[in-house]
Coordinates of C-alpha atoms in Angstrom, one line a residue:
Chain A
X1362 CA -26.2 127.4 239.3
X1363 CA -27.2 130.3 241.5
X1364 CA -29.3 133.3 240.2
X1365 CA -28.3 132.6 236.7
X1366 CA -24.6 132.6 237.7
X1367 CA -22.5 129.5 237.6
X1368 CA -20.9 128.7 240.9
X1369 CA -17.2 128.1 241.2
X1370 CA -17.8 124.4 241.4
X1371 CA -19.7 124.0 238.2
X1372 CA -16.8 124.0 235.7
X1373 CA -14.6 121.6 237.6
X1374 CA -17.5 119.3 238.0
X1375 CA -18.3 119.5 234.3
X1376 CA -14.7 118.7 233.3
X1377 CA -14.6 115.9 235.8
X1378 CA -17.7 114.3 234.3
X1379 CA -16.3 114.5 230.8
X1380 CA -13.0 113.2 232.0
X1381 CA -14.6 110.2 233.6
X1382 CA -16.4 109.3 230.4
X1383 CA -13.2 109.7 228.4
X1384 CA -11.3 107.6 230.9
X1385 CA -13.9 104.8 230.7
X1386 CA -13.6 104.9 226.9
X1387 CA -9.8 104.8 227.2
X1388 CA -9.9 101.9 229.5
X1389 CA -12.3 100.0 227.2
X1390 CA -10.0 100.7 224.2
X1391 CA -7.0 99.5 226.2
X1392 CA -8.6 96.3 227.3
X1393 CA -9.6 95.6 223.7
X1394 CA -6.1 96.4 222.5
X1395 CA -4.6 94.1 225.1
X1396 CA -6.8 91.2 224.0
X1397 CA -5.7 91.7 220.4
X1398 CA -2.0 91.8 221.5
X1399 CA -2.1 88.7 223.6
X1400 CA -0.8 86.6 220.8
X1401 CA 2.3 88.6 220.5
X1402 CA 3.3 88.3 224.1
X1403 CA 6.6 86.9 225.2
X1404 CA 8.5 89.0 222.7
X1405 CA 9.5 91.7 225.2
X1406 CA 13.1 92.7 224.8
X1407 CA 15.6 91.6 227.4
X1408 CA 18.7 93.6 228.1
X1409 CA 21.4 93.0 230.5
X1410 CA 22.3 96.6 231.2
X1411 CA 22.4 97.9 234.7
X1412 CA 19.3 100.1 234.8
X1413 CA 17.0 98.3 232.3
X1414 CA 14.9 96.5 234.9
X1415 CA 11.5 97.9 235.4
X1416 CA 9.0 97.9 238.2
X1417 CA 5.3 98.4 237.4
X1418 CA 6.2 99.8 234.0
X1419 CA 8.7 102.3 235.4
X1420 CA 12.3 101.7 234.5
X1421 CA 14.9 101.7 237.2
X1422 CA 16.7 104.5 235.4
X1423 CA 13.7 106.8 235.6
X1424 CA 13.2 105.9 239.3
X1425 CA 16.9 106.8 239.8
X1426 CA 16.5 110.2 238.1
X1427 CA 13.5 111.0 240.2
X1428 CA 15.2 110.0 243.5
X1429 CA 18.3 111.9 242.6
X1430 CA 16.3 115.0 241.6
X1431 CA 14.2 114.9 244.8
X1432 CA 17.4 114.7 246.8
X1433 CA 18.9 117.6 244.8
X1434 CA 15.8 119.7 245.6
X1435 CA 16.2 119.0 249.3
X1436 CA 19.9 119.7 249.3
X1437 CA 19.6 122.8 247.1
X1438 CA 18.4 125.2 249.8
X1439 CA 20.4 123.5 252.6
X1440 CA 23.9 123.1 251.3
X1441 CA 23.8 125.6 248.5
X1442 CA 24.1 125.5 244.7
X1443 CA 27.7 124.5 244.2
X1444 CA 28.0 121.4 246.4
X1445 CA 24.5 120.1 245.6
X1446 CA 24.8 120.6 241.9
X1447 CA 28.2 119.1 241.7
X1448 CA 27.1 115.9 243.4
X1449 CA 23.8 115.8 241.5
X1450 CA 25.6 116.1 238.1
X1451 CA 28.2 113.5 239.1
X1452 CA 25.5 111.0 240.1
X1453 CA 23.4 111.7 237.0
X1454 CA 26.4 111.2 234.7
X1455 CA 27.0 107.9 236.4
X1456 CA 23.4 107.0 236.0
X1457 CA 23.2 107.9 232.3
X1458 CA 26.6 106.3 231.6
X1459 CA 25.1 103.1 233.2
X1460 CA 28.3 102.2 235.1
X1461 CA 30.2 103.5 238.1
X1462 CA 33.8 102.4 237.6
X1463 CA 35.3 103.7 234.4
X1464 CA 36.5 107.2 233.5
X1465 CA 36.4 108.7 237.0
X1466 CA 38.6 111.6 236.0
X1467 CA 36.4 112.4 233.0
X1468 CA 33.2 112.3 235.1
X1469 CA 34.7 114.6 237.7
X1470 CA 35.9 117.1 235.2
X1471 CA 32.5 117.0 233.4
X1472 CA 30.7 117.6 236.7
X1473 CA 33.0 120.5 237.6
X1474 CA 32.6 122.1 234.2
X1475 CA 28.8 121.8 234.2
X1476 CA 28.5 123.2 237.7
X1477 CA 30.7 126.1 236.9
X1478 CA 29.1 126.9 233.6
X1479 CA 25.7 126.8 235.3
X1480 CA 27.1 129.2 237.9
X1481 CA 28.4 131.5 235.3
X1482 CA 25.2 131.4 233.3
X1483 CA 22.8 132.1 236.2
X1484 CA 24.9 134.0 238.8
X1485 CA 27.1 136.1 236.5
X1486 CA 25.3 136.4 233.2
X1487 CA 21.7 136.6 234.4
X1488 CA 22.6 138.0 237.8
X1489 CA 20.4 135.8 239.9
X1490 CA 21.4 135.0 243.4
X1491 CA 21.8 131.3 243.9
X1492 CA 21.8 129.8 247.5
X1493 CA 25.3 129.2 248.8
X1494 CA 26.7 127.0 251.5
X1495 CA 27.9 130.0 253.6
X1496 CA 24.8 132.1 253.2
X1497 CA 22.7 130.2 255.8
Chain B
X284 CA 0.9 153.1 207.4
X285 CA 1.6 153.2 211.1
X286 CA 1.9 149.5 211.3
X287 CA 4.5 149.4 208.5
X288 CA 6.7 151.9 210.4
X289 CA 6.2 149.7 213.4
X290 CA 7.3 146.6 211.6
X291 CA 10.3 148.4 210.1
X292 CA 11.1 149.5 213.6
X293 CA 11.3 145.8 214.5
X294 CA 14.2 145.3 212.0
X295 CA 15.9 148.4 213.4
X296 CA 15.7 146.8 216.9
X297 CA 17.6 143.8 215.6
X298 CA 20.6 146.1 215.0
X299 CA 21.0 146.5 218.7
X300 CA 24.1 144.3 219.4
X301 CA 22.5 142.6 222.4
X302 CA 19.3 141.7 220.6
X303 CA 21.3 140.5 217.7
X304 CA 23.4 138.3 220.0
X305 CA 20.3 136.7 221.4
X306 CA 18.9 136.1 217.9
X307 CA 22.1 134.4 216.6
X308 CA 22.6 132.6 219.9
X309 CA 19.0 131.4 219.9
X310 CA 19.4 130.3 216.3
X311 CA 22.5 128.2 217.1
X312 CA 20.8 126.7 220.2
X313 CA 17.7 125.9 218.1
X314 CA 19.9 124.3 215.4
X315 CA 21.6 122.1 218.0
X316 CA 18.4 121.1 219.7
X317 CA 16.6 120.5 216.5
X318 CA 19.4 118.5 215.0
X319 CA 20.1 116.2 217.9
X320 CA 17.6 113.3 218.0
X321 CA 15.9 113.3 221.3
X322 CA 16.1 117.0 221.7
X323 CA 13.5 119.4 220.3
X324 CA 13.3 123.1 219.8
X325 CA 10.4 123.1 222.2
X326 CA 12.7 121.8 224.9
X327 CA 15.1 124.7 224.0
X328 CA 12.4 127.3 224.4
X329 CA 11.1 125.6 227.6
X330 CA 14.6 125.9 229.1
X331 CA 14.8 129.5 228.1
X332 CA 11.4 130.3 229.8
X333 CA 12.6 130.7 233.4
X334 CA 15.4 133.0 232.2
X335 CA 12.8 135.4 230.7
X336 CA 12.0 136.5 234.2
X337 CA 15.4 138.3 234.1
X338 CA 15.5 139.0 230.4
X339 CA 14.0 141.9 228.5
X340 CA 10.7 140.8 226.9
X341 CA 11.7 141.9 223.4
X342 CA 15.0 140.0 223.6
X343 CA 13.3 136.9 224.9
X344 CA 10.8 137.0 222.0
X345 CA 13.5 137.5 219.5
X346 CA 15.4 134.5 220.8
X347 CA 12.2 132.3 220.9
X348 CA 11.5 133.2 217.2
X349 CA 14.9 132.3 216.0
X350 CA 14.9 129.0 218.1
X351 CA 11.6 128.1 216.6
X352 CA 12.8 128.7 213.0
X353 CA 16.1 127.0 213.5
X354 CA 14.5 123.9 215.1
X355 CA 12.2 123.5 212.2
X356 CA 14.9 123.3 209.6
X357 CA 17.8 121.6 211.5
X358 CA 15.9 118.4 212.0
X359 CA 16.6 117.7 208.3
X360 CA 20.4 117.3 209.1
X361 CA 20.1 113.9 210.8
X362 CA 17.0 113.0 208.7
X363 CA 19.1 113.3 205.6
X364 CA 22.5 111.9 206.7
X365 CA 21.4 109.0 209.0
X366 CA 17.7 108.6 208.3
X367 CA 16.8 109.6 211.9
X368 CA 14.7 112.8 211.9
X369 CA 16.1 115.2 214.5
X370 CA 12.6 116.5 214.9
X371 CA 9.2 115.0 214.0
X372 CA 8.7 117.8 211.4
X373 CA 11.6 116.3 209.3
X374 CA 10.0 112.9 208.8
X375 CA 9.1 113.7 205.2
X376 CA 12.6 115.1 204.6
X377 CA 14.1 111.8 205.7
X378 CA 12.0 110.0 203.1
X379 CA 13.6 111.9 200.3
X380 CA 16.9 113.0 201.8
X381 CA 18.2 109.7 202.9
X382 CA 18.0 108.1 199.4
X383 CA 19.9 111.1 198.1
X384 CA 22.5 110.6 200.8
X385 CA 22.9 107.0 199.7
X386 CA 23.5 108.3 196.2
X387 CA 26.2 110.5 197.6
X388 CA 24.1 113.7 197.2
X389 CA 23.6 114.3 200.9
X390 CA 25.1 117.7 200.9
X391 CA 22.9 118.7 198.0
X392 CA 19.8 117.4 199.8
X393 CA 20.7 119.5 202.8
X394 CA 21.1 122.4 200.5
X395 CA 17.7 121.9 199.1
X396 CA 16.3 121.6 202.6
X397 CA 17.9 124.8 203.6
X398 CA 16.7 126.6 200.5
X399 CA 13.2 125.4 201.0
X400 CA 13.3 126.4 204.7
X401 CA 14.7 129.8 203.7
X402 CA 11.9 130.5 201.2
X403 CA 9.1 129.0 203.3
X404 CA 10.3 130.7 206.5
X405 CA 10.6 134.1 204.9
X406 CA 7.2 133.9 203.2
X407 CA 5.6 132.7 206.5
X408 CA 7.1 135.6 208.4
X409 CA 6.0 138.1 205.7
X410 CA 2.5 136.7 205.7
X411 CA 2.5 136.9 209.5
X412 CA 3.4 140.6 209.3
X413 CA 0.7 141.3 206.7
X414 CA -2.1 139.2 208.0
X415 CA -1.9 139.5 211.8
X416 CA -3.1 143.1 211.9
X417 CA -6.1 142.1 209.7
X418 CA -6.7 139.1 211.9
X419 CA -6.7 141.3 214.9
X420 CA -9.4 143.4 213.4
X421 CA -11.5 140.3 212.8
X422 CA -10.8 139.2 216.4
X423 CA -12.3 142.4 217.7
X424 CA -15.7 141.3 216.3
X425 CA -15.8 138.3 218.5
X426 CA -17.7 138.8 221.8
X427 CA -17.9 136.8 224.9
X428 CA -20.1 133.8 223.8
X429 CA -18.1 133.7 220.6
X430 CA -14.8 133.6 222.5
X431 CA -16.0 130.6 224.4
X432 CA -16.9 128.8 221.2
X433 CA -13.6 129.8 219.6
X434 CA -11.6 128.3 222.5
X435 CA -13.8 125.2 222.6
X436 CA -13.2 125.0 218.8
X437 CA -9.5 125.2 219.3
X438 CA -9.4 122.6 222.0
X439 CA -11.6 120.2 220.1
X440 CA -9.5 120.6 216.9
X441 CA -6.3 120.0 219.0
X442 CA -7.9 116.8 220.4
X443 CA -9.1 115.4 217.1
X444 CA -5.9 116.2 215.3
X445 CA -4.1 113.8 217.7
X446 CA -3.5 110.9 215.4
X447 CA -2.8 108.4 218.2
X448 CA -6.1 108.3 220.0
X449 CA -8.8 110.9 220.4
X450 CA -9.8 109.7 223.8
X451 CA -6.3 109.9 225.0
X452 CA -6.0 113.4 223.7
X453 CA -9.2 114.3 225.5
X454 CA -8.0 112.9 228.8
X455 CA -4.7 114.8 228.5
X456 CA -6.5 118.0 227.6
X457 CA -9.0 117.8 230.4
X458 CA -6.2 117.0 232.8
X459 CA -4.6 120.2 231.8
X460 CA -7.8 122.1 232.2
X461 CA -8.2 120.6 235.7
X462 CA -4.7 121.5 236.8
X463 CA -5.5 125.1 235.7
X464 CA -8.5 125.2 238.0
X465 CA -6.2 125.0 241.0
X466 CA -6.0 128.4 242.8
X467 CA -8.2 131.5 242.9
X468 CA -11.4 131.1 240.8
X469 CA -11.4 133.1 237.6
X470 CA -14.6 135.0 238.3
X471 CA -15.1 135.0 242.1
X472 CA -12.4 135.6 244.7
X473 CA -12.6 132.0 246.0
X474 CA -9.8 129.5 246.3
X475 CA -10.3 126.1 244.7
X476 CA -8.5 122.8 245.2
X477 CA -5.8 124.2 247.5
X478 CA -6.4 121.6 250.1
X479 CA -5.7 124.2 252.8
X480 CA -2.3 124.8 251.5
X481 CA -1.3 128.5 251.1
X482 CA 1.2 127.8 248.3
X483 CA -1.5 126.6 246.0
X484 CA -3.7 129.6 246.3
X485 CA -1.7 131.4 243.7
X486 CA -2.4 128.5 241.3
X487 CA 0.0 126.5 239.3
X488 CA 2.5 128.5 237.3
X489 CA 3.0 127.7 233.6
X490 CA 6.7 127.6 234.0
X491 CA 7.0 124.4 236.2
X492 CA 4.4 122.7 234.1
X493 CA 6.4 123.4 230.9
X494 CA 9.7 122.5 232.4
X495 CA 8.2 119.4 233.9
X496 CA 6.4 118.2 230.8
X497 CA 9.1 119.0 228.3
X498 CA 12.5 118.8 230.1
X499 CA 12.1 116.6 233.2
X500 CA 10.0 114.0 231.4
X501 CA 12.5 113.8 228.6
X502 CA 15.2 113.1 231.2
X503 CA 13.1 110.3 232.6
X504 CA 12.4 108.8 229.2
X505 CA 16.1 109.1 228.2
X506 CA 17.2 107.4 231.4
X507 CA 15.7 104.2 230.0
X508 CA 18.0 104.2 226.9
X509 CA 21.4 102.7 227.1
X510 CA 23.4 104.2 224.3
X511 CA 26.3 106.5 225.3
X512 CA 25.9 109.0 222.5
X513 CA 22.8 110.7 221.0
X514 CA 23.8 109.3 217.6
X515 CA 25.7 106.2 217.0
X516 CA 28.9 107.5 215.4
X517 CA 29.6 104.3 213.6
X518 CA 26.6 104.8 211.4
X519 CA 28.0 108.0 210.0
X520 CA 30.2 107.7 206.9
X521 CA 33.0 110.1 207.2
X522 CA 32.2 111.7 203.8
X523 CA 34.3 114.7 203.0
X524 CA 31.9 117.4 202.1
X525 CA 33.0 120.7 200.6
X526 CA 31.1 123.9 201.2
X527 CA 30.1 124.3 197.6
X528 CA 28.4 120.9 197.5
X529 CA 25.7 122.5 199.7
X530 CA 24.6 124.9 197.0
X531 CA 21.8 123.2 195.0
X532 CA 22.2 123.6 191.2
X533 CA 20.0 126.2 189.6
X534 CA 18.5 123.7 187.1
X535 CA 17.0 121.6 190.0
X536 CA 15.7 124.7 191.7
X537 CA 14.0 125.7 188.5
X538 CA 12.6 122.2 188.1
X539 CA 11.0 122.5 191.6
X540 CA 9.6 125.8 190.4
X541 CA 8.5 128.9 192.1
X542 CA 4.9 127.8 192.1
X543 CA 5.7 124.7 194.2
X544 CA 7.6 126.8 196.7
X545 CA 4.8 129.3 197.0
X546 CA 2.2 126.7 197.3
X547 CA 4.1 124.8 199.9
X548 CA 4.6 128.0 201.9
X549 CA 0.9 128.8 201.7
X550 CA 0.0 125.3 202.8
X551 CA 2.4 125.4 205.7
X552 CA 1.2 128.8 206.8
X553 CA -2.5 127.8 206.8
X554 CA -1.7 124.6 208.7
X555 CA 0.2 126.7 211.2
X556 CA -2.9 128.8 211.9
X557 CA -4.9 125.8 212.7
X558 CA -4.7 124.8 216.4
X559 CA -2.8 121.6 217.2
X560 CA -1.4 120.9 213.8
X561 CA 2.2 121.7 213.9
X562 CA 5.3 121.3 211.7
X563 CA 5.0 117.6 211.0
X564 CA 1.4 118.0 209.8
X565 CA 2.4 120.9 207.6
X566 CA 5.3 119.0 206.1
X567 CA 3.1 116.0 205.5
X568 CA 0.2 117.8 203.8
X569 CA 2.5 119.8 201.6
X570 CA 4.5 116.8 200.6
X571 CA 1.4 114.9 199.7
X572 CA 0.1 117.8 197.7
X573 CA 3.5 118.2 195.9
X574 CA 3.4 114.6 195.0
X575 CA -0.1 114.8 193.8
X576 CA 0.6 117.7 191.5
X577 CA 4.0 116.5 190.4
X578 CA 4.8 115.6 186.8
X579 CA 6.8 112.7 188.1
X580 CA 5.1 111.3 191.1
X581 CA 7.0 108.0 190.7
X582 CA 10.2 109.7 191.6
X583 CA 9.0 110.4 195.1
X584 CA 10.5 108.3 197.9
X585 CA 13.6 107.7 195.9
X586 CA 15.4 110.9 196.6
X587 CA 13.5 113.7 194.9
X588 CA 14.5 117.2 195.8
X589 CA 11.0 118.3 195.1
X590 CA 9.7 116.5 198.1
X591 CA 12.4 117.9 200.4
X592 CA 11.6 121.4 199.1
X593 CA 7.9 121.0 199.7
X594 CA 8.2 119.6 203.2
X595 CA 10.9 122.0 204.4
X596 CA 9.2 125.0 202.9
X597 CA 5.9 124.1 204.6
X598 CA 7.2 123.4 208.0
X599 CA 9.2 126.6 208.2
X600 CA 6.3 128.6 206.9
X601 CA 4.2 127.0 209.6
X602 CA 6.2 129.1 212.2
X603 CA 4.7 132.3 210.8
X604 CA 1.2 130.9 210.8
X605 CA 1.4 129.5 214.3
X606 CA 1.9 133.0 215.7
X607 CA -1.3 134.4 214.3
X608 CA -3.9 132.8 216.6
X609 CA -1.6 133.3 219.6
X610 CA -1.0 137.0 219.1
X611 CA -4.5 138.0 217.9
X612 CA -6.8 135.7 219.9
X613 CA -4.4 134.7 222.7
X614 CA -5.0 131.1 221.6
X615 CA -1.8 129.1 221.0
X616 CA -2.1 126.1 218.8
X617 CA 1.2 124.4 219.4
X618 CA 3.7 124.0 222.3
X619 CA 6.1 126.6 221.0
X620 CA 3.6 129.4 220.7
X621 CA 2.2 128.3 224.1
X622 CA 5.6 128.9 225.7
X623 CA 5.9 132.2 223.9
X624 CA 2.5 133.1 225.3
X625 CA 4.0 132.2 228.7
X626 CA 6.9 134.6 228.1
X627 CA 4.4 137.4 227.4
X628 CA 2.3 136.5 230.4
X629 CA 5.3 136.4 232.7
X630 CA 6.0 140.0 231.6
X631 CA 2.5 141.0 232.3
X632 CA 1.3 141.1 228.7
X633 CA -1.9 139.5 227.5
X634 CA -2.2 139.0 223.8
X635 CA -5.5 139.7 222.2
X636 CA -7.1 141.8 219.5
X637 CA -5.6 145.1 220.7
X638 CA -2.3 143.6 221.5
X639 CA -1.0 144.0 217.9
X640 CA -1.7 147.7 217.7
X641 CA -0.8 148.7 221.2
X642 CA 2.3 146.6 221.7
X643 CA 3.6 146.5 218.1
X644 CA 7.0 147.8 219.2
X645 CA 7.4 144.7 221.4
X646 CA 6.4 142.0 218.9
X647 CA 7.8 143.7 215.7
X648 CA 11.4 142.6 216.6
X649 CA 10.1 139.1 217.0
X650 CA 8.6 139.2 213.5
X651 CA 11.8 140.6 212.2
X652 CA 13.8 137.9 213.9
X653 CA 11.6 135.2 212.4
X654 CA 12.2 136.7 208.9
X655 CA 15.9 137.3 209.3
X656 CA 16.5 133.8 210.8
X657 CA 14.8 132.3 207.8
X658 CA 16.3 134.5 205.1
X659 CA 19.9 134.9 206.4
X660 CA 20.7 132.5 209.2
X661 CA 19.4 129.3 207.7
X662 CA 21.6 129.4 204.6
X663 CA 24.5 131.0 206.5
X664 CA 24.5 128.3 209.2
X665 CA 24.4 125.5 206.6
X666 CA 27.3 127.1 204.7
X667 CA 29.5 127.8 207.7
X668 CA 28.7 124.9 209.9
X669 CA 27.6 122.3 207.3
X670 CA 30.8 120.3 207.2
X671 CA 30.8 119.9 211.0
X672 CA 27.1 119.1 211.5
X673 CA 27.6 115.4 211.9
X674 CA 30.2 115.9 214.7
X675 CA 27.8 118.3 216.5
X676 CA 24.9 115.9 216.6
X677 CA 26.8 113.1 218.2
X678 CA 27.0 114.2 221.9
X679 CA 27.7 112.1 225.0
X680 CA 24.3 111.5 226.5
X681 CA 25.4 111.5 230.1
X682 CA 26.9 115.0 229.8
X683 CA 24.0 116.4 227.7
X684 CA 21.2 115.3 229.9
X685 CA 22.9 116.2 233.2
X686 CA 23.4 119.7 231.7
X687 CA 19.8 119.9 230.7
X688 CA 18.7 118.7 234.2
X689 CA 20.8 121.5 235.8
X690 CA 19.5 124.2 233.5
X691 CA 15.9 123.1 233.9
X692 CA 15.9 122.7 237.7
X693 CA 18.0 125.7 238.6
X694 CA 16.0 127.7 236.0
X695 CA 12.8 126.9 237.7
X696 CA 14.4 127.9 241.0
X697 CA 15.7 131.3 239.8
X698 CA 12.3 132.2 238.3
X699 CA 10.7 132.6 241.7
X700 CA 13.5 131.8 244.2
X701 CA 11.6 128.9 245.6
X702 CA 12.3 125.2 245.7
X703 CA 8.6 124.7 245.7
X704 CA 8.6 125.5 241.9
X705 CA 11.4 123.0 241.4
X706 CA 9.4 120.3 243.2
X707 CA 6.4 121.1 241.1
X708 CA 8.5 120.8 238.0
X709 CA 9.6 117.3 239.2
X710 CA 6.0 116.3 240.0
X711 CA 4.8 117.4 236.5
X712 CA 7.8 115.7 235.0
X713 CA 6.8 112.4 236.6
X714 CA 3.2 112.9 235.5
X715 CA 4.2 113.6 231.9
X716 CA 6.5 110.6 232.0
X717 CA 3.6 108.3 232.7
X718 CA 1.5 110.1 230.2
X719 CA 4.1 109.7 227.5
X720 CA 4.8 106.1 228.4
X721 CA 1.1 105.3 227.8
X722 CA 1.1 107.6 224.7
X723 CA -1.1 110.3 226.0
X724 CA -0.1 113.5 224.2
X725 CA 1.6 116.0 226.5
X726 CA 1.0 118.8 224.0
X727 CA -2.7 118.5 224.8
X728 CA -2.0 118.7 228.5
X729 CA -0.1 122.0 228.0
X730 CA -2.7 123.5 225.7
X731 CA -5.6 122.5 228.0
X732 CA -3.7 124.1 230.9
X733 CA -3.2 127.3 228.9
X734 CA -6.7 127.6 227.4
X735 CA -8.6 126.2 230.4
X736 CA -9.0 129.3 232.4
X737 CA -10.2 131.4 229.5
X738 CA -12.6 128.7 228.5
X739 CA -14.1 128.7 231.9
X740 CA -14.1 132.5 232.2
X741 CA -15.9 133.1 228.9
X742 CA -18.3 130.3 229.5
X743 CA -19.4 131.7 232.9
X744 CA -19.4 135.3 231.8
X745 CA -21.5 134.5 228.7
X746 CA -24.0 132.5 230.8
X747 CA -24.3 135.2 233.6
X748 CA -25.0 137.9 231.0
X749 CA -27.8 135.8 229.7
X750 CA -29.3 134.6 232.9
X751 CA -27.7 131.2 232.7
X752 CA -29.3 130.2 229.4
X753 CA -26.9 128.1 227.3
X754 CA -29.0 129.1 224.2
X755 CA -26.8 132.2 223.9
X756 CA -24.1 130.2 222.3
X757 CA -26.5 129.3 219.5
X758 CA -28.2 132.7 219.1
X759 CA -25.1 134.9 218.9
X760 CA -23.7 134.8 215.4
X761 CA -20.0 134.7 216.1
X762 CA -20.5 131.8 218.5
X763 CA -22.7 129.9 216.1
X764 CA -20.1 130.3 213.4
X765 CA -17.4 128.6 215.5
X766 CA -19.8 125.8 216.6
X767 CA -20.6 125.1 212.9
X768 CA -16.9 125.2 212.1
X769 CA -16.2 122.7 214.9
X770 CA -18.8 120.5 213.4
X771 CA -17.2 120.8 209.9
X772 CA -13.8 119.9 211.3
X773 CA -15.2 117.1 213.3
X774 CA -17.0 115.7 210.2
X775 CA -13.9 115.8 208.0
X776 CA -11.3 114.7 210.5
X777 CA -13.2 112.1 212.5
X778 CA -16.2 110.8 210.7
X779 CA -14.8 111.0 207.1
X780 CA -11.2 110.3 207.9
X781 CA -8.8 111.7 205.2
X782 CA -7.7 109.0 202.7
X783 CA -4.1 108.1 203.0
X784 CA -2.2 109.3 199.9
X785 CA 0.0 106.2 199.6
X786 CA 2.8 107.8 201.6
X787 CA 1.7 106.4 205.0
X788 CA 0.4 108.0 208.0
X789 CA 1.6 111.5 208.9
X790 CA 4.3 111.3 211.5
X791 CA 3.2 111.8 215.1

């Protein structure tokens, strides 16, 4: 407070205080819930699929998507839309299909189709300029 | 009188072939996204958001309205045929529709759902056109302290209507409010939380937040699942449906009765106006009321078209109601209208009391689109595409989600031509993934983000006018009204929890 005016820091501080209280409540609830659930432990589902393992609650599939997307973002400006999108889509399809060996032709065709439809949609239909390999 | 001409002008705008194309296209996309389990119409509108930078605002709004309407009714397709609601709002439809499907009356159940959607959606759109100018007049009466209390009321109702956990809703909402404080302060020219980085001075855009929370997080969640198709095709019996099976017999419609349709539509519309409630709540309340007032409540849960009609009528009527607070107060109550608000803001428009009178030519086509989508496109889509619905909803997941990834990421790039926005979308996607994994409602995050800046601005303005005395919120009448209203809602929704009507908890 300053001359009856709130300073810029007041509101964030107020939200932070309420947030902390709410978080403490959430933690207490979670601990209570965990205690009640202890009896049901050991029933976690086991699956033999490729990406079903998890680390600290994050599944390998999700980590894969994040890494691929981060790589895509880096590549997007550098090597242009077409090359980066094609490889991104191809890898994503493999990840979602859960295997790398089967149906290569199908996957390649799908990646080409998605890349070109995206190109048509953005570049031709909405007339936005996408970065290209040769523009740099 | 003027507003009537304005509204009629909206229908005239739909005759423009390009606008019409966007309305029909939007409706088909909305139907697809609503019908496929794992996709929602919110996701469809979120993906459309970056494109609105290069679209005409009227066209974008028309498309949003038809996606919204389509998404509400198309969830009933999988709800009825395979007992998996394509959207949460069709949970109640599944309870009545699936038993009918097992009796071999699936097509008729879909017909009833479409009829209910058509009636509810049209009534909702009509009420929206009639009531929003009046609501705008009321909105003019609310001054700065009242605006603060109104937004606080909206946020609190959004939090307490989260059926999972109120604390989790609160954490998510506050997180949204906090993200919104990044950038230039709303009152003084002072940068906050930028950590010396110049890219954060502008603040966080709504677009990467929406893309992140609704598209990217969905990708991450779906990456855990191992099925190859969105719907297991083996579950679907290849029943040969003929088009005329979809038309519900007049005798059954008469049995449901006009009163029930009207009542369901009104319930849906009122639930829509409330912040945070949404389509699933509308369907649930209307279904429960329909069961309570029915002559044969024992038939419910065993494939009663009455229940389908009540639920579908209400959730489509909700669409009309949801636009009222967004357009007249600038307060969206659900994710869809929050994104529509984003579309308006991107185009430099700020909804508020005067918006309805000054910019009627912009929103009238949207109203018209809502009405036409419900009245004409819902039955037409069912009739034309009905026999193929089940083939449409079973999509290869790898191709579906990689397409969504490309549209979401490239979309967030083209909006501002910067990979920084793409990176932000990814960051918010990861954040929302963790929130969803721990069942924190992401809707609260978005609404907190949208409403946070106005909450802060009105709070500080009201206090500075009154020398920093918080008593002003109690002494000005409009503010007091909303504080009391908050108390009433809090009393009925938290302290005296509503009794469950024997049909279980409302779907989340």
